[in-house]
PDB file of C-alpha atoms in Angstrom:
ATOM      1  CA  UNK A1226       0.000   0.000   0.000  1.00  0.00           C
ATOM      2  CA  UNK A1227       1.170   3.276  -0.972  1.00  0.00           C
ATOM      3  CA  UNK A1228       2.071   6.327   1.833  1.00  0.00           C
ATOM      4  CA  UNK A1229       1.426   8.772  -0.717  1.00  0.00           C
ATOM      5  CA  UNK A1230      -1.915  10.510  -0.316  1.00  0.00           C
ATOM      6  CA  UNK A1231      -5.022  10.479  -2.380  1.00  0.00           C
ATOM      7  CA  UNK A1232      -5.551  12.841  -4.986  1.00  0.00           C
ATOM      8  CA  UNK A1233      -7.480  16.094  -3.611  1.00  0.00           C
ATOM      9  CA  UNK A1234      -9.708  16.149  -6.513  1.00  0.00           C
ATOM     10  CA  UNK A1235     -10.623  12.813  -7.505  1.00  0.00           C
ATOM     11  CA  UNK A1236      -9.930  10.783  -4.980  1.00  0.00           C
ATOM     12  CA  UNK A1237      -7.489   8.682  -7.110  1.00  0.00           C
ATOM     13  CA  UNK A1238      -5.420   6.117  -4.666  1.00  0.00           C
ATOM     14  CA  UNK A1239      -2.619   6.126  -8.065  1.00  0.00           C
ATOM     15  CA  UNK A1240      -0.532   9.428  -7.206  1.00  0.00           C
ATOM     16  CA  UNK A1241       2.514   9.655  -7.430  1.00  0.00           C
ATOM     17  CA  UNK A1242       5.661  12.200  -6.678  1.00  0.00           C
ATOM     18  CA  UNK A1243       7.281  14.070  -9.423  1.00  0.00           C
ATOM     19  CA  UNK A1244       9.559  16.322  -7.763  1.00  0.00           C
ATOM     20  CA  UNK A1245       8.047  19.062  -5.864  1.00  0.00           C
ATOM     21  CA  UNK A1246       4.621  17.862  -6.334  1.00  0.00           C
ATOM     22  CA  UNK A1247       1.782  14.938  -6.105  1.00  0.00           C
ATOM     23  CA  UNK A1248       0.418  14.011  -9.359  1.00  0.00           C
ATOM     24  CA  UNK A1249      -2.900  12.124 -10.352  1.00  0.00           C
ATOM     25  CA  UNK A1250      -2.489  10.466 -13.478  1.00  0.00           C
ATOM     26  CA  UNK A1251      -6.403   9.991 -13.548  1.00  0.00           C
ATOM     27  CA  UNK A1252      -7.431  13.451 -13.438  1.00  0.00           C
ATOM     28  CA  UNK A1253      -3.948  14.725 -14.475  1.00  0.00           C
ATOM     29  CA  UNK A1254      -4.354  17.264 -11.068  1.00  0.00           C
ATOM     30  CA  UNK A1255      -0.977  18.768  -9.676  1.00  0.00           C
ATOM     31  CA  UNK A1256      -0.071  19.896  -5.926  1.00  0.00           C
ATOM     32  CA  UNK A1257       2.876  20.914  -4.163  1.00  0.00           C
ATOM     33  CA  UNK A1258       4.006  18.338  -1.629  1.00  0.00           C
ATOM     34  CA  UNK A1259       4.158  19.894   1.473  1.00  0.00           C
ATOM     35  CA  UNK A1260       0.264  21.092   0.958  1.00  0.00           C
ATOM     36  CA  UNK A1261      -0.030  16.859   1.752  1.00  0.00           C
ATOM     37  CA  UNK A1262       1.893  17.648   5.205  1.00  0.00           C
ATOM     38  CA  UNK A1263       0.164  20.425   7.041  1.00  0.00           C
ATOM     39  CA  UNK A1264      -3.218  21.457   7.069  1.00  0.00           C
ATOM     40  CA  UNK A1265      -3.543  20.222  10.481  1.00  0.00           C
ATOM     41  CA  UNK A1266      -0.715  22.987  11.289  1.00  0.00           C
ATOM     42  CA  UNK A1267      -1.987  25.993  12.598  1.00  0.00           C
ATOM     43  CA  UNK A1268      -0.255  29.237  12.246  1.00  0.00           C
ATOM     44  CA  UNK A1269       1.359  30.960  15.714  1.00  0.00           C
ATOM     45  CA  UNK A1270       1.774  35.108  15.354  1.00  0.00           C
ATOM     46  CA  UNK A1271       3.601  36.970  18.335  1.00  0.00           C
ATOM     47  CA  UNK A1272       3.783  40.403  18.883  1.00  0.00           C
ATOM     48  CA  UNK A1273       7.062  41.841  19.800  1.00  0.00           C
ATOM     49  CA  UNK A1274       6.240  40.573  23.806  1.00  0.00           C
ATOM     50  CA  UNK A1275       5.366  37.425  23.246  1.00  0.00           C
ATOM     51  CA  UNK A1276       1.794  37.454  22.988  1.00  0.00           C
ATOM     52  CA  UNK A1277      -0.464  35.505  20.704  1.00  0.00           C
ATOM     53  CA  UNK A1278      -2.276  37.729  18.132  1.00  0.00           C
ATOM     54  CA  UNK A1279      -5.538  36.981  16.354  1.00  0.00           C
ATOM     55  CA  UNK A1280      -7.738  38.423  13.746  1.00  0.00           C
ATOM     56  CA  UNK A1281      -9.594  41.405  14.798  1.00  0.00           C
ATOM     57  CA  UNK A1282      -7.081  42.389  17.288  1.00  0.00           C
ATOM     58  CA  UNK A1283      -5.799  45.831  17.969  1.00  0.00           C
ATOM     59  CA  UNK A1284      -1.859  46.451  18.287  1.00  0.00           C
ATOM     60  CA  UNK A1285       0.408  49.704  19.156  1.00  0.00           C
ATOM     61  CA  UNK A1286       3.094  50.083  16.923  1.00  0.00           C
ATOM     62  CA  UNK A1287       6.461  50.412  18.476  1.00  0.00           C
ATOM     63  CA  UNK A1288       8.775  51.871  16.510  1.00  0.00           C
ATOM     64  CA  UNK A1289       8.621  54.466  13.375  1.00  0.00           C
ATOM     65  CA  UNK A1290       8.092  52.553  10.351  1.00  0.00           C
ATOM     66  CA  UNK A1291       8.911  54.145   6.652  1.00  0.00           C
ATOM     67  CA  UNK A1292       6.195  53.362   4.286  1.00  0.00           C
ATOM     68  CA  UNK A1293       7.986  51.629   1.479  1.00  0.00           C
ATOM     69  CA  UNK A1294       7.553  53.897  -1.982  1.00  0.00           C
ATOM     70  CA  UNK A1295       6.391  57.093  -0.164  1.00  0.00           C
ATOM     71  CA  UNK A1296       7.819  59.771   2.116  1.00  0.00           C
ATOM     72  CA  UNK A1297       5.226  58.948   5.160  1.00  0.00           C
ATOM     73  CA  UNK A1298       6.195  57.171   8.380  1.00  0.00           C
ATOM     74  CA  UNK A1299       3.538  55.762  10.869  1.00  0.00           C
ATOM     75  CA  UNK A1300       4.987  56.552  14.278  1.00  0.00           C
ATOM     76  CA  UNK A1301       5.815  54.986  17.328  1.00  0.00           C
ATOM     77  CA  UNK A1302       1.786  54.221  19.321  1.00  0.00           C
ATOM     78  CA  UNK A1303      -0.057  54.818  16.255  1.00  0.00           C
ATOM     79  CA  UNK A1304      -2.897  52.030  17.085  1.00  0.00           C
ATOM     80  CA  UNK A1305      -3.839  49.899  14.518  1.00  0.00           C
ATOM     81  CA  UNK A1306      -7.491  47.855  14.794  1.00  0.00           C
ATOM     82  CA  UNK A1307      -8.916  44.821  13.066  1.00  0.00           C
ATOM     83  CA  UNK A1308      -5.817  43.185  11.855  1.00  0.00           C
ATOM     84  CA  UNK A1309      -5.631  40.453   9.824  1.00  0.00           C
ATOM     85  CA  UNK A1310      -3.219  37.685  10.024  1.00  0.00           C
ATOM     86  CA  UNK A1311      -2.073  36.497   6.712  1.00  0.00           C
ATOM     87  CA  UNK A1312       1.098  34.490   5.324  1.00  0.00           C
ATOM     88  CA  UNK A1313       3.955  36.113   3.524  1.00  0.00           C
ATOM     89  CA  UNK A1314       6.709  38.115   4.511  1.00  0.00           C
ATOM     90  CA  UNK A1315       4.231  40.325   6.348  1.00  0.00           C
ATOM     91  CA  UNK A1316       2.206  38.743   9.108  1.00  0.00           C
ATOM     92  CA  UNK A1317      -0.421  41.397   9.734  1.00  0.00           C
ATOM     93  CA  UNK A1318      -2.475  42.760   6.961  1.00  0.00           C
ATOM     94  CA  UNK A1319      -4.471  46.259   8.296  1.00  0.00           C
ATOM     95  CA  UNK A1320      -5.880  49.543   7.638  1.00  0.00           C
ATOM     96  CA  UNK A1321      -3.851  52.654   9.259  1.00  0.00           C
ATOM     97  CA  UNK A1322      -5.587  55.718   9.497  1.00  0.00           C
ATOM     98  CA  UNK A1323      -4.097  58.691   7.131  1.00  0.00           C
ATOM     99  CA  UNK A1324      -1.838  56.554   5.479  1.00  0.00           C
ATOM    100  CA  UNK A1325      -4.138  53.151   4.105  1.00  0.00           C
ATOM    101  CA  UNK A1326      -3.925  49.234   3.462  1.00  0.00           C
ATOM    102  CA  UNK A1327      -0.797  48.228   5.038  1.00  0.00           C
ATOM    103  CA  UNK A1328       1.096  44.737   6.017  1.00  0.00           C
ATOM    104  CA  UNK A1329       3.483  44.403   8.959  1.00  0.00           C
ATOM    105  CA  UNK A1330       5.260  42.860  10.781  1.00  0.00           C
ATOM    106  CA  UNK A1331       4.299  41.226  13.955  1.00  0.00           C
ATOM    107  CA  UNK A1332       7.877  41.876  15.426  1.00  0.00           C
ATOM    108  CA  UNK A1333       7.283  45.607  15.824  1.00  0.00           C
ATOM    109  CA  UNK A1334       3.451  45.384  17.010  1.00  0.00           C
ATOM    110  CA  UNK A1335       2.677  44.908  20.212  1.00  0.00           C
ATOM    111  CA  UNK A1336      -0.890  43.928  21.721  1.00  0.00           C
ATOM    112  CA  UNK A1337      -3.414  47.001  22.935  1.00  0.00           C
TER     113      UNK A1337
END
């Protein structure tokens, strides 16, 4: 019996690995491998203190940040509400007042 898991789509038991990804020669359906390894991860996002951040949370920012591609900054306690927690190189997707949609990064946040 094979280890290699069943295709997403069709539910094909005859996958197999071609480099980076699981094929199904049935449905001829592609995915990356490590999608087969984690959706029982879950995602941990700490603020600068240690503390566990959600969506819909409100942080303090704790150090002046330049705005990448403009000449604003958002300064040191500007409070940010609703975040969003997404995946990237950014952690935190938000809206700052006066300046607009923003990602940052959890390590210079810190939990209102």
């Amino acid at each position: 019996m094979s280890s290699l898991p069943p295709c997403p789509q069709c539910k094909s038991e005859f996958t197999y690995a071609d480099g980076d990804n699981f094929v199904c020669p049935e449905c001829a359906h592609e995915w990356p491998c490590q999608a087969a390894a984690g959706p029982d991860e879950v995602r941990v996002v700490r603020d600068s203190n240690g503390n566990l951040l959600q969506d819909g949370d409100t942080v303090t920012v704790i150090k002046d940040l330049k705005v990448k591609g403009s000449s604003s900054v958002v300064k040191v306690g500007t409070k940010v509400k609703n975040i969003r927690l997404v995946d990237g190189d950014h952690d935190i997707d938000c809206r700052i007042d006066g300046i607009g949609q923003m990602g940052l990064k959890s390590e210079f946040v810190k939990k209102a």
